[in-house]
mmCIF file of C-alpha atoms in Angstrom:
data_model
loop_
_atom_site.group_PDB
_atom_site.id
_atom_site.type_symbol
_atom_site.label_atom_id
_atom_site.label_comp_id
_atom_site.label_asym_id
_atom_site.label_seq_id
_atom_site.Cartn_x
_atom_site.Cartn_y
_atom_site.Cartn_z
ATOM 1 C CA ALA A 163 13.725 -12.327 -32.139
ATOM 2 C CA GLN A 164 12.028 -14.630 -29.695
ATOM 3 C CA LYS A 165 9.006 -13.433 -27.776
ATOM 4 C CA VAL A 166 6.343 -14.857 -25.482
ATOM 5 C CA THR A 167 3.048 -13.115 -24.852
ATOM 6 C CA GLN A 168 0.643 -13.895 -22.049
ATOM 7 C CA ALA A 169 -2.183 -11.459 -22.635
ATOM 8 C CA GLN A 170 -4.057 -12.276 -19.446
ATOM 9 C CA THR A 171 -2.431 -10.383 -16.625
ATOM 10 C CA GLU A 172 -4.779 -11.627 -13.930
ATOM 11 C CA ILE A 173 -7.603 -14.148 -13.868
ATOM 12 C CA SER A 174 -9.978 -14.799 -11.026
ATOM 13 C CA VAL A 175 -12.240 -17.853 -10.894
ATOM 14 C CA VAL A 176 -14.343 -19.633 -8.324
ATOM 15 C CA GLU A 177 -13.252 -23.048 -7.192
ATOM 16 C CA LYS A 178 -14.264 -25.923 -9.506
ATOM 17 C CA GLU A 179 -14.418 -23.687 -12.559
ATOM 18 C CA ASP A 180 -12.254 -24.539 -15.550
ATOM 19 C CA VAL A 181 -9.728 -21.929 -16.594
ATOM 20 C CA THR A 182 -7.463 -21.543 -19.614
ATOM 21 C CA LEU A 183 -4.246 -19.568 -19.586
ATOM 22 C CA ASP A 184 -3.131 -18.317 -22.968
ATOM 23 C CA CYS A 185 0.397 -18.285 -24.327
ATOM 24 C CA VAL A 186 1.444 -17.042 -27.750
ATOM 25 C CA TYR A 187 5.033 -17.215 -28.903
ATOM 26 C CA GLU A 188 7.159 -15.890 -31.724
ATOM 27 C CA THR A 189 10.227 -17.562 -33.140
ATOM 28 C CA ARG A 190 11.845 -18.123 -36.502
ATOM 29 C CA ASP A 191 13.422 -21.373 -35.429
ATOM 30 C CA THR A 192 11.998 -24.670 -36.572
ATOM 31 C CA THR A 193 13.272 -26.495 -33.504
ATOM 32 C CA TYR A 194 12.229 -25.062 -30.203
ATOM 33 C CA TYR A 195 10.778 -26.010 -26.856
ATOM 34 C CA LEU A 196 7.925 -24.576 -24.841
ATOM 35 C CA PHE A 197 7.549 -24.682 -21.099
ATOM 36 C CA TRP A 198 5.106 -23.803 -18.370
ATOM 37 C CA TYR A 199 6.169 -22.911 -14.848
ATOM 38 C CA LYS A 200 4.130 -22.250 -11.737
ATOM 39 C CA GLN A 201 5.092 -19.772 -9.043
ATOM 40 C CA PRO A 202 2.956 -20.271 -5.931
ATOM 41 C CA PRO A 203 2.729 -17.595 -3.226
ATOM 42 C CA SER A 204 5.757 -19.145 -1.535
ATOM 43 C CA GLY A 205 7.844 -17.862 -4.440
ATOM 44 C CA GLU A 206 9.640 -20.863 -5.876
ATOM 45 C CA LEU A 207 9.416 -21.680 -9.562
ATOM 46 C CA VAL A 208 7.969 -25.088 -10.313
ATOM 47 C CA PHE A 209 8.367 -26.755 -13.692
ATOM 48 C CA LEU A 210 5.090 -28.103 -15.120
ATOM 49 C CA ILE A 211 5.651 -29.221 -18.688
ATOM 50 C CA ARG A 212 8.021 -29.178 -21.653
ATOM 51 C CA ARG A 213 6.960 -29.602 -25.261
ATOM 52 C CA ASN A 214 9.051 -29.722 -28.424
ATOM 53 C CA SER A 215 8.075 -28.091 -31.695
ATOM 54 C CA PHE A 216 7.658 -31.400 -33.496
ATOM 55 C CA ASP A 217 5.097 -32.816 -31.132
ATOM 56 C CA GLU A 218 1.701 -31.174 -31.372
ATOM 57 C CA GLN A 219 -0.067 -33.832 -29.420
ATOM 58 C CA ASN A 220 -2.054 -32.417 -26.542
ATOM 59 C CA GLU A 221 -1.073 -33.537 -23.092
ATOM 60 C CA ILE A 222 -3.112 -34.212 -20.003
ATOM 61 C CA SER A 223 -1.796 -34.634 -16.493
ATOM 62 C CA GLY A 224 -4.514 -34.989 -13.925
ATOM 63 C CA ARG A 225 -6.493 -31.738 -13.890
ATOM 64 C CA TYR A 226 -3.917 -30.021 -16.129
ATOM 65 C CA SER A 227 -3.932 -30.099 -19.899
ATOM 66 C CA TRP A 228 -1.964 -28.340 -22.570
ATOM 67 C CA ASN A 229 -2.951 -27.488 -26.118
ATOM 68 C CA PHE A 230 -0.102 -26.825 -28.539
ATOM 69 C CA GLN A 231 -1.039 -25.387 -31.940
ATOM 70 C CA LYS A 232 1.807 -24.510 -34.243
ATOM 71 C CA SER A 233 -0.561 -22.921 -36.764
ATOM 72 C CA THR A 234 -1.445 -20.196 -34.276
ATOM 73 C CA SER A 235 1.864 -20.264 -32.341
ATOM 74 C CA SER A 236 0.015 -20.967 -29.146
ATOM 75 C CA PHE A 237 0.602 -23.218 -26.170
ATOM 76 C CA ASN A 238 -2.391 -22.840 -23.890
ATOM 77 C CA PHE A 239 -2.787 -24.330 -20.446
ATOM 78 C CA THR A 240 -6.122 -25.441 -19.005
ATOM 79 C CA ILE A 241 -6.870 -26.292 -15.414
ATOM 80 C CA THR A 242 -10.028 -28.330 -14.995
ATOM 81 C CA ALA A 243 -12.044 -28.078 -11.790
ATOM 82 C CA SER A 244 -9.712 -25.486 -10.318
ATOM 83 C CA GLN A 245 -8.754 -25.583 -6.676
ATOM 84 C CA VAL A 246 -7.544 -22.929 -4.266
ATOM 85 C CA VAL A 247 -4.078 -24.533 -4.355
ATOM 86 C CA ASP A 248 -3.882 -23.651 -8.045
ATOM 87 C CA SER A 249 -3.640 -19.966 -7.114
ATOM 88 C CA ALA A 250 -0.263 -18.853 -8.428
ATOM 89 C CA VAL A 251 1.499 -16.954 -11.148
ATOM 90 C CA TYR A 252 1.970 -19.066 -14.255
ATOM 91 C CA PHE A 253 4.744 -18.432 -16.749
ATOM 92 C CA CYS A 254 5.042 -19.663 -20.290
ATOM 93 C CA ALA A 255 8.583 -19.857 -21.697
ATOM 94 C CA LEU A 256 10.240 -20.470 -25.040
ATOM 95 C CA GLY A 257 13.567 -22.200 -25.529
ATOM 96 C CA PRO A 258 15.016 -22.180 -29.004
ATOM 97 C CA TYR A 259 17.381 -25.109 -29.203
ATOM 98 C CA GLY A 260 20.839 -24.150 -27.999
ATOM 99 C CA GLN A 261 19.848 -20.596 -27.169
ATOM 100 C CA ASN A 262 18.711 -18.728 -24.115
ATOM 101 C CA PHE A 263 15.228 -18.961 -22.676
ATOM 102 C CA VAL A 264 12.554 -16.291 -23.019
ATOM 103 C CA PHE A 265 9.743 -15.991 -20.495
ATOM 104 C CA GLY A 266 6.350 -14.401 -20.820
ATOM 105 C CA PRO A 267 5.209 -11.790 -18.286
ATOM 106 C CA GLY A 268 3.083 -14.307 -16.415
ATOM 107 C CA THR A 269 -0.601 -14.689 -15.564
ATOM 108 C CA ARG A 270 -1.708 -14.397 -11.965
ATOM 109 C CA LEU A 271 -4.483 -16.895 -11.252
ATOM 110 C CA SER A 272 -6.643 -16.495 -8.173
ATOM 111 C CA VAL A 273 -8.987 -19.323 -7.317
ATOM 112 C CA LEU A 274 -11.585 -18.252 -4.804
ATOM 113 C CA PRO A 275 -13.253 -20.719 -2.449
ATOM 114 C CA GLU B 206 19.913 -33.722 -3.471
ATOM 115 C CA ALA B 207 20.015 -32.046 -6.877
ATOM 116 C CA GLN B 208 19.613 -28.338 -6.390
ATOM 117 C CA VAL B 209 20.510 -24.786 -7.226
ATOM 118 C CA THR B 210 21.534 -22.710 -4.236
ATOM 119 C CA GLN B 211 21.698 -18.954 -3.946
ATOM 120 C CA ASN B 212 23.167 -16.791 -1.221
ATOM 121 C CA PRO B 213 22.151 -14.626 0.393
ATOM 122 C CA ARG B 214 18.398 -15.110 0.305
ATOM 123 C CA TYR B 215 17.716 -11.597 1.504
ATOM 124 C CA LEU B 216 19.924 -8.555 1.272
ATOM 125 C CA ILE B 217 19.439 -4.899 2.096
ATOM 126 C CA THR B 218 22.226 -2.621 0.993
ATOM 127 C CA VAL B 219 22.958 0.986 0.155
ATOM 128 C CA THR B 220 23.534 2.656 -3.166
ATOM 129 C CA GLY B 221 27.026 2.143 -4.513
ATOM 130 C CA LYS B 222 28.177 -0.642 -2.216
ATOM 131 C CA LYS B 223 29.441 -3.536 -4.303
ATOM 132 C CA LEU B 224 27.781 -6.872 -3.720
ATOM 133 C CA THR B 225 27.874 -10.421 -5.034
ATOM 134 C CA VAL B 226 25.069 -12.942 -5.097
ATOM 135 C CA THR B 227 26.386 -16.458 -5.369
ATOM 136 C CA CYS B 228 24.785 -19.267 -7.327
ATOM 137 C CA SER B 229 25.854 -22.873 -7.335
ATOM 138 C CA GLN B 230 24.431 -26.041 -8.877
ATOM 139 C CA ASN B 231 25.369 -29.648 -8.202
ATOM 140 C CA MET B 232 23.865 -31.230 -11.314
ATOM 141 C CA ASN B 233 26.798 -30.740 -13.691
ATOM 142 C CA HIS B 234 24.648 -28.540 -15.901
ATOM 143 C CA GLU B 235 26.185 -26.729 -18.837
ATOM 144 C CA TYR B 236 23.762 -23.815 -18.913
ATOM 145 C CA MET B 237 23.248 -21.261 -16.156
ATOM 146 C CA SER B 238 21.326 -18.026 -16.098
ATOM 147 C CA TRP B 239 20.275 -15.082 -13.956
ATOM 148 C CA TYR B 240 16.847 -13.489 -14.005
ATOM 149 C CA ARG B 241 15.222 -10.653 -12.214
ATOM 150 C CA GLN B 242 11.527 -10.634 -11.434
ATOM 151 C CA ASP B 243 9.601 -7.420 -11.078
ATOM 152 C CA PRO B 244 5.839 -6.950 -10.664
ATOM 153 C CA GLY B 245 4.079 -6.967 -14.008
ATOM 154 C CA LEU B 246 7.253 -7.708 -15.952
ATOM 155 C CA GLY B 247 7.704 -11.385 -15.313
ATOM 156 C CA LEU B 248 11.150 -12.918 -15.475
ATOM 157 C CA ARG B 249 13.717 -10.990 -17.434
ATOM 158 C CA GLN B 250 17.055 -12.511 -18.233
ATOM 159 C CA ILE B 251 20.128 -10.623 -17.087
ATOM 160 C CA TYR B 252 23.002 -12.844 -18.231
ATOM 161 C CA TYR B 253 23.399 -16.429 -19.227
ATOM 162 C CA SER B 254 26.247 -18.863 -19.727
ATOM 163 C CA MET B 255 26.279 -21.747 -22.176
ATOM 164 C CA ASN B 256 29.410 -23.214 -20.611
ATOM 165 C CA VAL B 257 32.513 -22.400 -18.586
ATOM 166 C CA GLU B 258 34.098 -19.121 -19.666
ATOM 167 C CA VAL B 259 31.205 -18.443 -22.043
ATOM 168 C CA THR B 260 28.753 -15.762 -20.968
ATOM 169 C CA ASP B 261 26.376 -13.519 -22.844
ATOM 170 C CA LYS B 262 24.005 -10.678 -22.168
ATOM 171 C CA GLY B 263 20.325 -11.242 -21.709
ATOM 172 C CA ASP B 264 17.648 -8.604 -21.997
ATOM 173 C CA VAL B 265 18.594 -6.427 -19.017
ATOM 174 C CA PRO B 266 22.384 -6.647 -18.429
ATOM 175 C CA GLU B 267 23.092 -3.014 -17.522
ATOM 176 C CA GLY B 268 24.580 -2.632 -14.067
ATOM 177 C CA TYR B 269 25.429 -6.324 -13.676
ATOM 178 C CA LYS B 270 28.452 -8.524 -14.203
ATOM 179 C CA VAL B 271 28.884 -12.286 -14.163
ATOM 180 C CA SER B 272 31.664 -14.800 -14.457
ATOM 181 C CA ARG B 273 31.733 -18.542 -15.074
ATOM 182 C CA LYS B 274 35.109 -19.849 -14.017
ATOM 183 C CA GLU B 275 33.797 -23.183 -12.839
ATOM 184 C CA LYS B 276 30.927 -25.204 -14.170
ATOM 185 C CA ARG B 277 29.012 -25.228 -10.920
ATOM 186 C CA ASN B 278 29.235 -21.540 -9.975
ATOM 187 C CA PHE B 279 27.762 -18.468 -11.619
ATOM 188 C CA PRO B 280 27.962 -15.400 -9.358
ATOM 189 C CA LEU B 281 26.085 -12.191 -10.080
ATOM 190 C CA ILE B 282 27.989 -9.008 -9.297
ATOM 191 C CA LEU B 283 26.542 -5.555 -8.795
ATOM 192 C CA GLU B 284 29.518 -3.229 -8.727
ATOM 193 C CA SER B 285 27.563 -0.085 -7.869
ATOM 194 C CA PRO B 286 24.000 -1.001 -6.976
ATOM 195 C CA SER B 287 21.229 1.528 -7.484
ATOM 196 C CA PRO B 288 17.646 1.575 -6.176
ATOM 197 C CA ASN B 289 16.288 0.461 -9.574
ATOM 198 C CA GLN B 290 18.066 -2.842 -9.029
ATOM 199 C CA THR B 291 15.798 -3.598 -6.105
ATOM 200 C CA SER B 292 14.203 -6.835 -7.234
ATOM 201 C CA LEU B 293 13.816 -10.579 -6.762
ATOM 202 C CA TYR B 294 16.664 -12.455 -8.413
ATOM 203 C CA PHE B 295 16.655 -16.047 -9.572
ATOM 204 C CA CYS B 296 19.513 -18.208 -10.691
ATOM 205 C CA ALA B 297 18.756 -21.202 -12.890
ATOM 206 C CA SER B 298 20.576 -24.060 -14.540
ATOM 207 C CA SER B 299 19.810 -26.562 -17.273
ATOM 208 C CA PRO B 300 21.630 -29.468 -18.921
ATOM 209 C CA LEU B 301 21.305 -27.734 -22.278
ATOM 210 C CA ALA B 302 20.007 -24.303 -23.204
ATOM 211 C CA GLY B 303 16.530 -24.314 -24.653
ATOM 212 C CA TYR B 304 16.142 -28.084 -24.680
ATOM 213 C CA TYR B 305 15.596 -29.103 -21.088
ATOM 214 C CA GLU B 306 13.690 -27.312 -18.404
ATOM 215 C CA GLN B 307 15.542 -25.001 -16.099
ATOM 216 C CA TYR B 308 16.030 -25.688 -12.415
ATOM 217 C CA PHE B 309 15.656 -22.579 -10.331
ATOM 218 C CA GLY B 310 17.226 -21.477 -7.105
ATOM 219 C CA PRO B 311 15.049 -20.205 -4.256
ATOM 220 C CA GLY B 312 15.535 -16.549 -5.146
ATOM 221 C CA THR B 313 17.355 -13.607 -3.590
ATOM 222 C CA ARG B 314 15.369 -10.573 -2.551
ATOM 223 C CA LEU B 315 17.565 -7.517 -2.902
ATOM 224 C CA THR B 316 16.706 -4.061 -1.621
ATOM 225 C CA VAL B 317 18.942 -1.119 -2.499
ATOM 226 C CA THR B 318 18.284 2.056 -0.507
#
């Protein structure tokens, strides 16, 4: 069975702090895809990144970076120098190839000014 | 504009009164899915469809029905709504299950009294 765990229910940081959101997944498939989505207070779901199981290279996009480690089944998300606009709920998701998606419960990030 | 649309956006109804939430996508996507979002539980999949006439249960299908008669439409039907179905509902589509990211509709907030 596929499963995604986001152990941090809520995180609160002060602006400009770095913050890491954890994501641990379970799957028996060798081919799968991992995703992060952001849900700001306005409610829409915004796609952030997609990673396939064969590419463990870390990725950086501006202040965002992602660390994929197959050995620990983790796909963690770091925001550097956080800003108030980063306040949102962040979801990690798993997509086994050709099968339905599984989402984690989400981590609510509050960035205080 | 490529998008997933849902209607209605807000709905208040009474127990037992049948309702349908429509979902339509204009991206020719094969995969469509319905989720419900509840506080602390994240996004839970209700039903999904790999293609026309192919649907399958997600994690929380009880009390819901779907159909996929056309590629672009994937309505969610609550034949006898109950208060525990009060939730925020999202429709999503993707070119291929598990491989590409999902595109989400704006959400439908349903209240059953």
